[in-house]
């Protein structure tokens, strides 16, 4: 996904990657800023396996601020992959090549957030050329960072995804066939990514119902009379812990 990701896009990438990793899939991404980094973080947060495909030599870090993330991937059983020789510096023309390697290594490509000219579109089209599955997460129609996803869906190049279970429904039958397991609905994977949620307390319950299942700013919730900023933040914390937001 996009380097210039939105806050919502980063949260979606981390959540989806974490849920897919919990279901036993390895998460492959490009260690870039934005969505890539969030996907790696999501897999690591649940003890999953993640692969980072680099646009530089395997002994280099790009972007430099992801040095810590790179070391965690290495230390926690992941893999660093590069077709470039050690010592090779990152260059602009390396990244389209890297994106094709990501597609080649993967069962499918999930585009969480991408502009119309994003490198993620290269990854998705390479996946189509390699007969891989392609999925895309829709976003707000006014968001530039969702236009690439919408374009892929509109052109029939990607399947629409809202939850990790949508991806698992597509890939689990194939994996079962590969490993000699009986085909059938994806009950186990779906159950693992949709744990039961406890009901919140009265204040958090009122806030949850008042949010109307939309993305909301704190100021808007205050203006709607749902509480003071401090009370709303406390209730949001409870809702987050219980898996409602």
Rosetta silent file (secondary structure, phi, psi, omega in degrees, C-alpha in Angstrom):
SEQUENCE: XXXXXXXXXXXXXXXXXXXXXXXXXXXXXXXXXXXXXXXXXXXXXXXXXXXXXXXXXXXXXXXXXXXXXXXXXXXXXXXXXXXXXXXXXXXXXXXXXXXXXXXXXXXXXXXXXXXXXXXXXXXXXXXXXXXXXXXXXXXXXXXXXXXXXXXXXXXXXXXXXXXXXXXXXXXXXXXXXXXXXXXXXXXXXXXXXXXXXXXXXXXXXXXXXXXXXXXXXXXXXXXXXXXXXXXXXXXXXXXXXXXXX
SCORE:     score description
SCORE:     0.000 S_00000001
   1 L     0.000 -176.016 -171.390    0.000    0.000    0.000 S_00000001
   2 L   -66.661  144.350  170.429    0.756    3.696   -0.084 S_00000001
   3 L   -71.091  -40.199  179.730    3.697    5.312    1.688 S_00000001
   4 L   -86.978   65.106 -173.214    1.548    8.427    2.231 S_00000001
   5 L   -83.126  155.189  173.298   -1.047    6.438    4.138 S_00000001
   6 L   -84.647  166.053  177.975   -3.935    7.807    6.178 S_00000001
   7 H   -60.607  -42.176  179.590   -4.382    6.980    9.858 S_00000001
   8 H   -65.133  -40.861  179.055   -7.347    4.755    9.014 S_00000001
   9 H   -62.075  -41.797  178.090   -5.356    2.979    6.310 S_00000001
  10 H   -62.674  -42.098  178.835   -2.510    2.236    8.716 S_00000001
  11 H   -64.260  -41.863  179.972   -4.948    0.816   11.269 S_00000001
  12 H   -64.008  -43.130 -178.351   -6.631   -1.340    8.619 S_00000001
  13 H   -62.551  -44.059 -178.935   -3.291   -2.673    7.353 S_00000001
  14 H   -66.439  -41.318 -179.255   -2.096   -3.572   10.832 S_00000001
  15 H   -66.304  -48.216 -177.864   -5.418   -5.207   11.761 S_00000001
  16 H   -63.725  -43.215  179.551   -5.768   -7.208    8.543 S_00000001
  17 H   -63.688  -41.250  179.078   -2.148   -8.381    8.602 S_00000001
  18 H   -62.977  -42.991 -178.780   -2.478   -9.400   12.244 S_00000001
  19 H   -68.662  -38.400  177.862   -5.664  -11.372   11.649 S_00000001
  20 H   -68.796  -37.596  177.134   -4.233  -13.135    8.590 S_00000001
  21 H   -65.501  -38.907  177.017   -1.045  -13.948   10.508 S_00000001
  22 H   -62.447  -29.951  179.282   -3.159  -15.386   13.358 S_00000001
  23 L   -81.071   -1.342  174.738   -4.833  -17.649   10.802 S_00000001
  24 L   103.087    3.978  178.544   -1.403  -19.032    9.871 S_00000001
  25 L   -89.766  145.891  172.058   -0.498  -17.038    6.768 S_00000001
  26 L   -85.032  141.893 -178.221    2.878  -15.312    6.342 S_00000001
  27 E  -101.530  119.420  179.617    2.702  -11.601    5.544 S_00000001
  28 E  -108.455  127.396  178.031    4.952  -10.432    2.694 S_00000001
  29 E  -150.947 -172.513 -168.326    5.529   -6.714    2.159 S_00000001
  30 L  -109.127   11.591  177.503    8.205   -4.209    1.155 S_00000001
  31 L    61.718   10.627 -178.926    9.410   -2.628    4.450 S_00000001
  32 L   -76.156  169.792  173.074    8.471    0.807    3.077 S_00000001
  33 L   -64.173  161.954  174.639    6.935    3.613    5.098 S_00000001
  34 L    81.000 -130.421 -172.300    3.175    3.663    5.490 S_00000001
  35 H   -61.628  -40.197 -179.106    1.080    0.582    4.715 S_00000001
  36 H   -57.137  -52.131 -179.283    4.064   -1.763    4.246 S_00000001
  37 H   -60.530  -40.139  179.449    5.459   -1.044    7.683 S_00000001
  38 H   -63.669  -36.853  178.770    2.018   -1.330    9.274 S_00000001
  39 H   -65.313  -44.881  176.852    1.529   -4.768    7.684 S_00000001
  40 H   -60.506  -44.032 -179.153    4.847   -6.017    9.087 S_00000001
  41 H   -61.820  -40.443 -179.541    3.978   -4.556   12.504 S_00000001
  42 H   -62.476  -40.425  178.683    0.576   -6.240   12.480 S_00000001
  43 H   -67.834  -43.848 -178.532    2.099   -9.665   11.855 S_00000001
  44 H   -65.091  -34.308 -176.259    4.798   -9.211   14.502 S_00000001
  45 H   -62.966  -25.598 -179.257    2.262   -7.995   17.084 S_00000001
  46 L  -108.011   13.246  179.971    0.519  -11.393   17.081 S_00000001
  47 L    74.915   23.646 -178.726    3.679  -13.492   16.867 S_00000001
  48 L   -87.596  178.039 -179.839    3.211  -14.168   13.153 S_00000001
  49 L  -100.502  135.744  177.467    5.720  -14.619   10.354 S_00000001
  50 E  -138.204  142.967  178.913    6.515  -11.762    7.987 S_00000001
  51 E  -113.100  132.907  176.919    8.807  -11.423    4.975 S_00000001
  52 E  -110.661  118.100  177.339   10.346   -8.083    3.927 S_00000001
  53 E   -96.509  123.504 -169.093   11.326   -7.770    0.265 S_00000001
  54 L  -100.246  148.859  172.952   13.941   -5.042   -0.101 S_00000001
  55 L   -98.191   26.046  179.177   14.684   -2.556   -2.875 S_00000001
  56 L  -151.468 -177.152  177.185   18.338   -2.536   -1.828 S_00000001
  57 L   -64.812  157.245 -176.399   20.984   -5.016   -0.736 S_00000001
  58 L   -68.597  -10.829  177.718   20.081   -7.279    2.197 S_00000001
  59 L   -99.329    7.630  179.492   22.642   -5.484    4.380 S_00000001
  60 L  -111.672  157.796  177.838   21.040   -2.066    3.812 S_00000001
  61 L  -122.843  126.724  174.549   17.981   -0.512    5.451 S_00000001
  62 L  -145.649  125.497   -3.466   15.510    1.666    3.579 S_00000001
  63 L   -71.858  155.061 -176.148   13.970    3.775    4.903 S_00000001
  64 H   -56.624  -31.216 -177.666   16.601    4.175    7.661 S_00000001
  65 H   -69.150   -9.745  177.434   13.941    4.665   10.360 S_00000001
  66 H   -95.072   17.947  177.581   12.839    1.060    9.794 S_00000001
  67 H   -59.454  -45.291  179.248   16.133   -0.329   11.052 S_00000001
  68 H   -61.894  -41.752  178.673   14.466   -1.439   14.290 S_00000001
  69 H   -63.643  -41.547  178.735   11.603   -3.071   12.381 S_00000001
  70 H   -61.330  -41.843  179.467   14.073   -4.873   10.135 S_00000001
  71 H   -66.709  -36.688  177.874   15.948   -6.219   13.152 S_00000001
  72 H   -65.986  -41.397  178.427   12.678   -7.418   14.746 S_00000001
  73 H   -59.519  -43.972 -179.498   11.686   -9.263   11.570 S_00000001
  74 H   -65.742  -43.229 -174.153   15.062  -11.002   11.571 S_00000001
  75 H   -73.783  -26.815 -173.378   14.976  -11.777   15.306 S_00000001
  76 L  -102.638   26.094  171.361   11.391  -13.054   15.390 S_00000001
  77 L    88.592   10.126  178.045   11.682  -15.713   12.707 S_00000001
  78 L   -85.657 -163.526 -175.103   10.892  -13.647    9.631 S_00000001
  79 E  -144.791  138.831  173.100   12.895  -13.293    6.447 S_00000001
  80 E  -105.675  126.900 -173.303   14.656  -10.496    4.563 S_00000001
  81 E  -124.339  132.766  174.599   14.623  -11.030    0.791 S_00000001
  82 L  -151.186  139.722  173.065   16.526   -9.181   -1.928 S_00000001
  83 L   -92.862    4.606 -178.575   17.567   -9.998   -5.478 S_00000001
  84 L  -100.524  148.573 -176.364   20.209   -7.259   -5.220 S_00000001
  85 L   -68.598  150.933  174.164   23.802   -7.841   -4.145 S_00000001
  86 L   -52.492  140.888 -179.605   24.975   -6.840   -0.656 S_00000001
  87 L    91.405  -10.876 -178.518   26.005   -3.211   -0.559 S_00000001
  88 L   -71.217  126.427  179.613   23.523   -2.122   -3.263 S_00000001
  89 L   -79.427  154.807  177.176   21.960    1.235   -2.401 S_00000001
  90 L   -68.500  133.368  176.377   18.228    1.860   -2.901 S_00000001
  91 L  -132.589  154.884 -173.984   17.398    3.389   -6.288 S_00000001
  92 H   -56.968  -38.918 -175.422   14.046    4.374   -7.775 S_00000001
  93 H   -77.816   -7.698  176.558   14.124    1.656  -10.465 S_00000001
  94 H   -73.862  -29.156 -168.859   14.730   -1.086   -7.883 S_00000001
  95 H   -74.547  -37.033  172.419   11.277   -0.777   -6.339 S_00000001
  96 H   -60.762  -36.788  175.728    9.125   -1.858   -9.313 S_00000001
  97 H   -63.608  -43.590  178.611   11.365   -4.965   -9.506 S_00000001
  98 H   -60.303  -40.081 -178.940   10.911   -5.493   -5.776 S_00000001
  99 H   -62.669  -35.790  177.855    7.131   -5.228   -6.172 S_00000001
 100 H   -68.819  -34.172  176.711    7.148   -8.037   -8.738 S_00000001
 101 H   -65.423  -40.719  176.908    9.140  -10.213   -6.338 S_00000001
 102 H   -56.583  -46.292  179.501    6.487   -9.574   -3.657 S_00000001
 103 H   -62.447  -42.486 -176.286    3.812  -10.807   -6.087 S_00000001
 104 H   -65.394  -32.661 -177.392    5.861  -13.862   -7.076 S_00000001
 105 H   -81.682   -9.877 -165.937    6.360  -14.926   -3.449 S_00000001
 106 L  -109.615  151.813  168.903    2.711  -14.531   -2.483 S_00000001
 107 L   -66.327  -34.313 -178.956   -0.527  -16.469   -2.722 S_00000001
 108 E  -167.988  168.922 -177.993   -2.178  -13.146   -3.440 S_00000001
 109 E  -118.990  126.411  176.490   -1.845   -9.384   -3.067 S_00000001
 110 E  -109.131  115.029  178.483   -4.074   -7.311   -0.784 S_00000001
 111 E   -94.376  112.152 -176.183   -4.010   -3.574   -1.546 S_00000001
 112 L   -85.069  -40.993 -178.304   -5.151   -1.749    1.589 S_00000001
 113 L  -159.187  130.037 -177.775   -4.684    1.838    0.434 S_00000001
 114 L  -161.770  137.993  172.108   -3.107    3.230   -2.740 S_00000001
 115 L   -73.318  170.097 -175.927   -3.235    6.283   -4.967 S_00000001
 116 L   -64.159  -24.465 -179.730   -3.900    5.837   -8.700 S_00000001
 117 L  -110.802   20.195 -176.809   -0.168    5.947   -9.532 S_00000001
 118 L   -68.333  150.353  172.788    1.047    4.006   -6.499 S_00000001
 119 H   -61.372  -20.750  177.628    3.690    1.307   -6.776 S_00000001
 120 H   -63.624  -28.806  177.364    1.083   -0.970   -5.227 S_00000001
 121 H   -66.937  -36.631  175.419   -0.747   -0.908   -8.558 S_00000001
 122 H   -61.316  -44.191  179.522    2.409   -2.358  -10.157 S_00000001
 123 H   -60.692  -45.178 -178.199    2.377   -5.109   -7.523 S_00000001
 124 H   -64.820  -42.106 -179.206   -1.299   -5.858   -8.146 S_00000001
 125 H   -69.694  -35.745  175.073   -0.904   -5.976  -11.927 S_00000001
 126 H   -63.113  -38.756  177.993    2.155   -8.200  -11.619 S_00000001
 127 H   -62.632  -41.070  176.690    0.055  -10.499   -9.426 S_00000001
 128 H   -60.859  -43.614  179.993   -2.627  -10.635  -12.137 S_00000001
 129 H   -62.625  -29.783 -179.292    0.027  -11.521  -14.724 S_00000001
 130 L   -93.837   10.065 -179.684    1.221  -14.344  -12.443 S_00000001
 131 L    60.683   34.634  172.451   -2.349  -15.632  -11.885 S_00000001
 132 L   -90.396  157.962  172.587   -2.270  -14.639   -8.218 S_00000001
 133 E   -71.633  147.181  175.007   -5.359  -13.465   -6.359 S_00000001
 134 E  -130.462  130.887  177.016   -5.721   -9.704   -5.943 S_00000001
 135 E  -125.530  156.333  177.601   -7.875   -8.038   -3.301 S_00000001
 136 E  -144.296  142.487  178.680   -8.473   -4.375   -2.508 S_00000001
 137 L   -96.144  121.768  178.565   -9.981   -2.550    0.461 S_00000001
 138 L   -72.675  158.787  178.931  -12.417    0.226   -0.526 S_00000001
 139 L  -141.846 -170.366  179.153  -12.246    3.610    1.171 S_00000001
 140 L   -60.272  139.061 -176.000  -13.922    7.022    1.160 S_00000001
 141 L   -65.371  -23.288 -178.887  -14.729    8.173   -2.366 S_00000001
 142 L   -88.561   -3.007 -176.111  -13.120   11.561   -1.711 S_00000001
 143 L   -87.402  123.003  177.058   -9.818   10.063   -0.538 S_00000001
 144 H   -60.929  -33.933 -176.270   -6.953   10.181   -3.055 S_00000001
 145 H   -75.461   -2.942  175.883   -5.330    7.258   -1.232 S_00000001
 146 H  -105.433   -7.306 -172.905   -8.324    5.020   -2.026 S_00000001
 147 H   -67.136  -33.475  177.383   -8.522    5.725   -5.746 S_00000001
 148 H   -64.876  -41.083  177.278   -6.057    3.014   -6.691 S_00000001
 149 H   -62.819  -45.604 -179.173   -8.101    0.431   -4.777 S_00000001
 150 H   -63.317  -38.150  179.266  -11.325    1.625   -6.380 S_00000001
 151 H   -62.633  -44.005  179.087   -9.693    1.521   -9.811 S_00000001
 152 H   -62.977  -42.280  179.838   -8.625   -2.101   -9.347 S_00000001
 153 H   -67.073  -45.135 -177.132  -12.113   -3.105   -8.166 S_00000001
 154 H   -62.416  -36.667 -178.288  -13.888   -1.156  -10.923 S_00000001
 155 L   -85.418    2.951  178.060  -11.731   -2.730  -13.651 S_00000001
 156 L    74.700   17.174 -179.500  -12.346   -6.219  -12.294 S_00000001
 157 L   -91.168  -12.079 -177.833   -8.675   -6.708  -11.369 S_00000001
 158 L  -142.003  148.506  173.889   -9.316   -7.051   -7.618 S_00000001
 159 E   -91.690  140.394 -178.036  -11.915   -8.556   -5.320 S_00000001
 160 E   -71.995  133.974 -179.458  -13.402   -6.274   -2.674 S_00000001
 161 L  -126.718  132.106  173.658  -12.276   -7.038    0.878 S_00000001
 162 L  -112.896  -31.280 -178.454  -13.737   -5.738    4.137 S_00000001
 163 L  -136.673  164.720  176.694  -12.349   -8.285    6.612 S_00000001
 164 H   -61.907  -30.285  179.317   -9.559  -10.837    6.831 S_00000001
 165 H   -61.325  -29.315  176.957  -12.216  -13.549    6.593 S_00000001
 166 H   -62.522  -41.181  178.274  -12.889  -12.419    2.999 S_00000001
 167 H   -68.592  -45.433 -178.205   -9.291  -13.288    2.095 S_00000001
 168 H   -61.692  -35.770  178.298   -9.343  -16.555    4.035 S_00000001
 169 H   -59.244  -34.764 -179.653  -12.519  -17.643    2.255 S_00000001
 170 H   -80.065  -39.307 -170.707  -10.615  -17.404   -1.036 S_00000001
 171 H   -93.805  -28.054 -174.471   -7.278  -18.954   -0.041 S_00000001
 172 H   -63.449  -41.661  177.584   -8.119  -21.636    2.517 S_00000001
 173 H   -58.304  -39.131  179.400   -9.807  -24.096    0.088 S_00000001
 174 H   -66.533  -41.773  179.239   -6.696  -23.954   -2.118 S_00000001
 175 H   -65.609  -39.540  177.720   -4.373  -24.476    0.845 S_00000001
 176 H   -61.483  -40.068  179.308   -6.462  -27.405    2.061 S_00000001
 177 H   -64.784  -43.622  179.718   -6.208  -28.975   -1.388 S_00000001
 178 H   -59.711  -39.414 -174.586   -2.422  -28.509   -1.480 S_00000001
 179 L   -98.725   14.013  173.927   -2.003  -30.138    1.923 S_00000001
 180 L    71.732   25.043  178.165   -4.478  -32.960    1.341 S_00000001
 181 L   -95.904  153.380  179.558   -7.157  -31.641    3.692 S_00000001
 182 L   -65.974  142.179  177.444  -10.881  -31.950    2.962 S_00000001
 183 L   -72.650  162.253  179.192  -12.477  -28.965    1.277 S_00000001
 184 L   160.659  175.702 -179.813  -15.220  -27.055    3.039 S_00000001
 185 L   -63.443  154.708 -173.954  -16.220  -23.690    4.421 S_00000001
 186 L   -85.593   65.163 -176.311  -13.557  -21.651    6.195 S_00000001
 187 H   -71.797  -47.899 -175.415  -14.946  -22.075    9.693 S_00000001
 188 H   -61.148  -48.549 -179.319  -11.691  -22.327   11.621 S_00000001
 189 H   -62.656  -42.539 -179.753  -10.051  -19.320    9.996 S_00000001
 190 H   -63.500  -40.646  179.872  -13.185  -17.200   10.319 S_00000001
 191 H   -63.339  -35.768 -174.932  -13.578  -18.103   13.981 S_00000001
 192 H   -72.938  -28.484 -178.786   -9.982  -17.158   14.725 S_00000001
 193 H   -97.850    1.573  177.902  -10.261  -13.684   13.233 S_00000001
 194 L  -130.098   69.072 -179.896  -13.681  -12.924   14.734 S_00000001
 195 L   -67.378  152.995  178.563  -13.399  -13.500   18.491 S_00000001
 196 L   -64.706  144.545 -177.378  -16.527  -12.890   20.590 S_00000001
 197 L  -112.559  129.622  177.667  -16.788   -9.346   21.969 S_00000001
 198 L   -74.303  153.319  177.239  -18.014   -8.579   25.473 S_00000001
 199 L   -72.885  136.883  178.781  -20.605   -5.860   25.975 S_00000001
 200 L   -77.077  172.791  175.343  -19.084   -2.558   27.200 S_00000001
 201 L   -68.981  176.614 -172.150  -20.186   -0.576   30.248 S_00000001
 202 H   -59.621  -46.617 -177.293  -23.042    1.915   30.135 S_00000001
 203 H   -65.070  -45.319  179.827  -20.971    4.977   29.138 S_00000001
 204 H   -67.475  -34.503  178.741  -19.013    3.105   26.449 S_00000001
 205 H   -64.901  -42.403  178.111  -22.218    1.450   25.207 S_00000001
 206 H   -62.916  -39.725  179.252  -23.896    4.854   24.781 S_00000001
 207 H   -67.078  -44.013 -179.842  -20.861    6.123   22.883 S_00000001
 208 H   -58.196  -47.023 -178.496  -20.716    3.056   20.645 S_00000001
 209 H   -67.891  -33.170 -179.361  -24.367    3.368   19.713 S_00000001
 210 H   -75.194  -17.613 -178.974  -24.048    7.138   19.212 S_00000001
 211 L   -76.064  -17.162  174.113  -21.123    6.761   16.791 S_00000001
 212 L    60.621   28.840  175.001  -23.465    5.221   14.201 S_00000001
 213 L    56.980   34.079  177.935  -20.709    2.876   12.859 S_00000001
 214 L  -121.076  158.292  171.235  -18.937    5.733   11.108 S_00000001
 215 L   -67.868  125.739 -173.899  -15.413    7.141   11.289 S_00000001
 216 L  -130.794  144.212  171.869  -15.726    9.989   13.791 S_00000001
 217 L   -89.036  150.740  179.413  -13.462   12.734   15.113 S_00000001
 218 H   -56.091  -43.324 -178.488  -13.347   13.354   18.885 S_00000001
 219 H   -60.292  -37.035  179.803  -14.555   16.943   18.369 S_00000001
 220 H   -67.983  -36.336  179.233  -17.584   15.699   16.453 S_00000001
 221 H   -68.210  -38.521  176.434  -18.469   13.280   19.257 S_00000001
 222 H   -63.240  -46.410 -178.754  -18.219   16.102   21.817 S_00000001
 223 H   -62.616  -28.245  178.846  -20.382   18.346   19.605 S_00000001
 224 L   -80.600    2.033  177.402  -22.978   15.556   19.387 S_00000001
 225 L    77.500   25.616 -177.703  -23.317   15.637   23.185 S_00000001
 226 L   -91.325    5.068  176.026  -21.758   12.227   23.796 S_00000001
 227 L   136.048  176.199  175.408  -19.533   13.457   26.621 S_00000001
 228 L   -77.928  161.876  178.782  -16.479   15.489   27.488 S_00000001
 229 H   -54.989  -42.233 -179.500  -13.202   14.816   25.621 S_00000001
 230 H   -64.497  -43.794  179.978  -11.773   12.974   28.639 S_00000001
 231 H   -65.994  -38.785  179.657  -14.854   10.810   29.114 S_00000001
 232 H   -66.247  -41.932  178.742  -15.014   10.011   25.401 S_00000001
 233 H   -62.749  -39.595  178.157  -11.329    9.013   25.313 S_00000001
 234 H   -64.541  -43.635  179.911  -11.846    6.736   28.310 S_00000001
 235 H   -66.609  -37.797  177.555  -14.888    5.118   26.714 S_00000001
 236 H   -63.975  -37.955  177.111  -13.047    4.715   23.409 S_00000001
 237 H   -60.788  -42.337  177.822  -10.230    2.974   25.254 S_00000001
 238 H   -64.354  -43.555  179.948  -12.717    0.510   26.727 S_00000001
 239 H   -63.831  -36.351  179.215  -14.337   -0.080   23.328 S_00000001
 240 H   -67.995  -43.356  179.184  -10.928   -0.664   21.747 S_00000001
 241 H   -60.818  -35.352 -178.736   -9.891   -3.176   24.399 S_00000001
 242 L   -86.499   -2.520  175.668  -13.135   -5.085   23.841 S_00000001
 243 L    87.020   15.550 -179.240  -12.697   -5.077   20.060 S_00000001
 244 L   -87.737  -29.197  179.640  -15.571   -2.749   19.140 S_00000001
 245 L  -132.735    0.000    0.000  -13.498    0.060   17.619 S_00000001
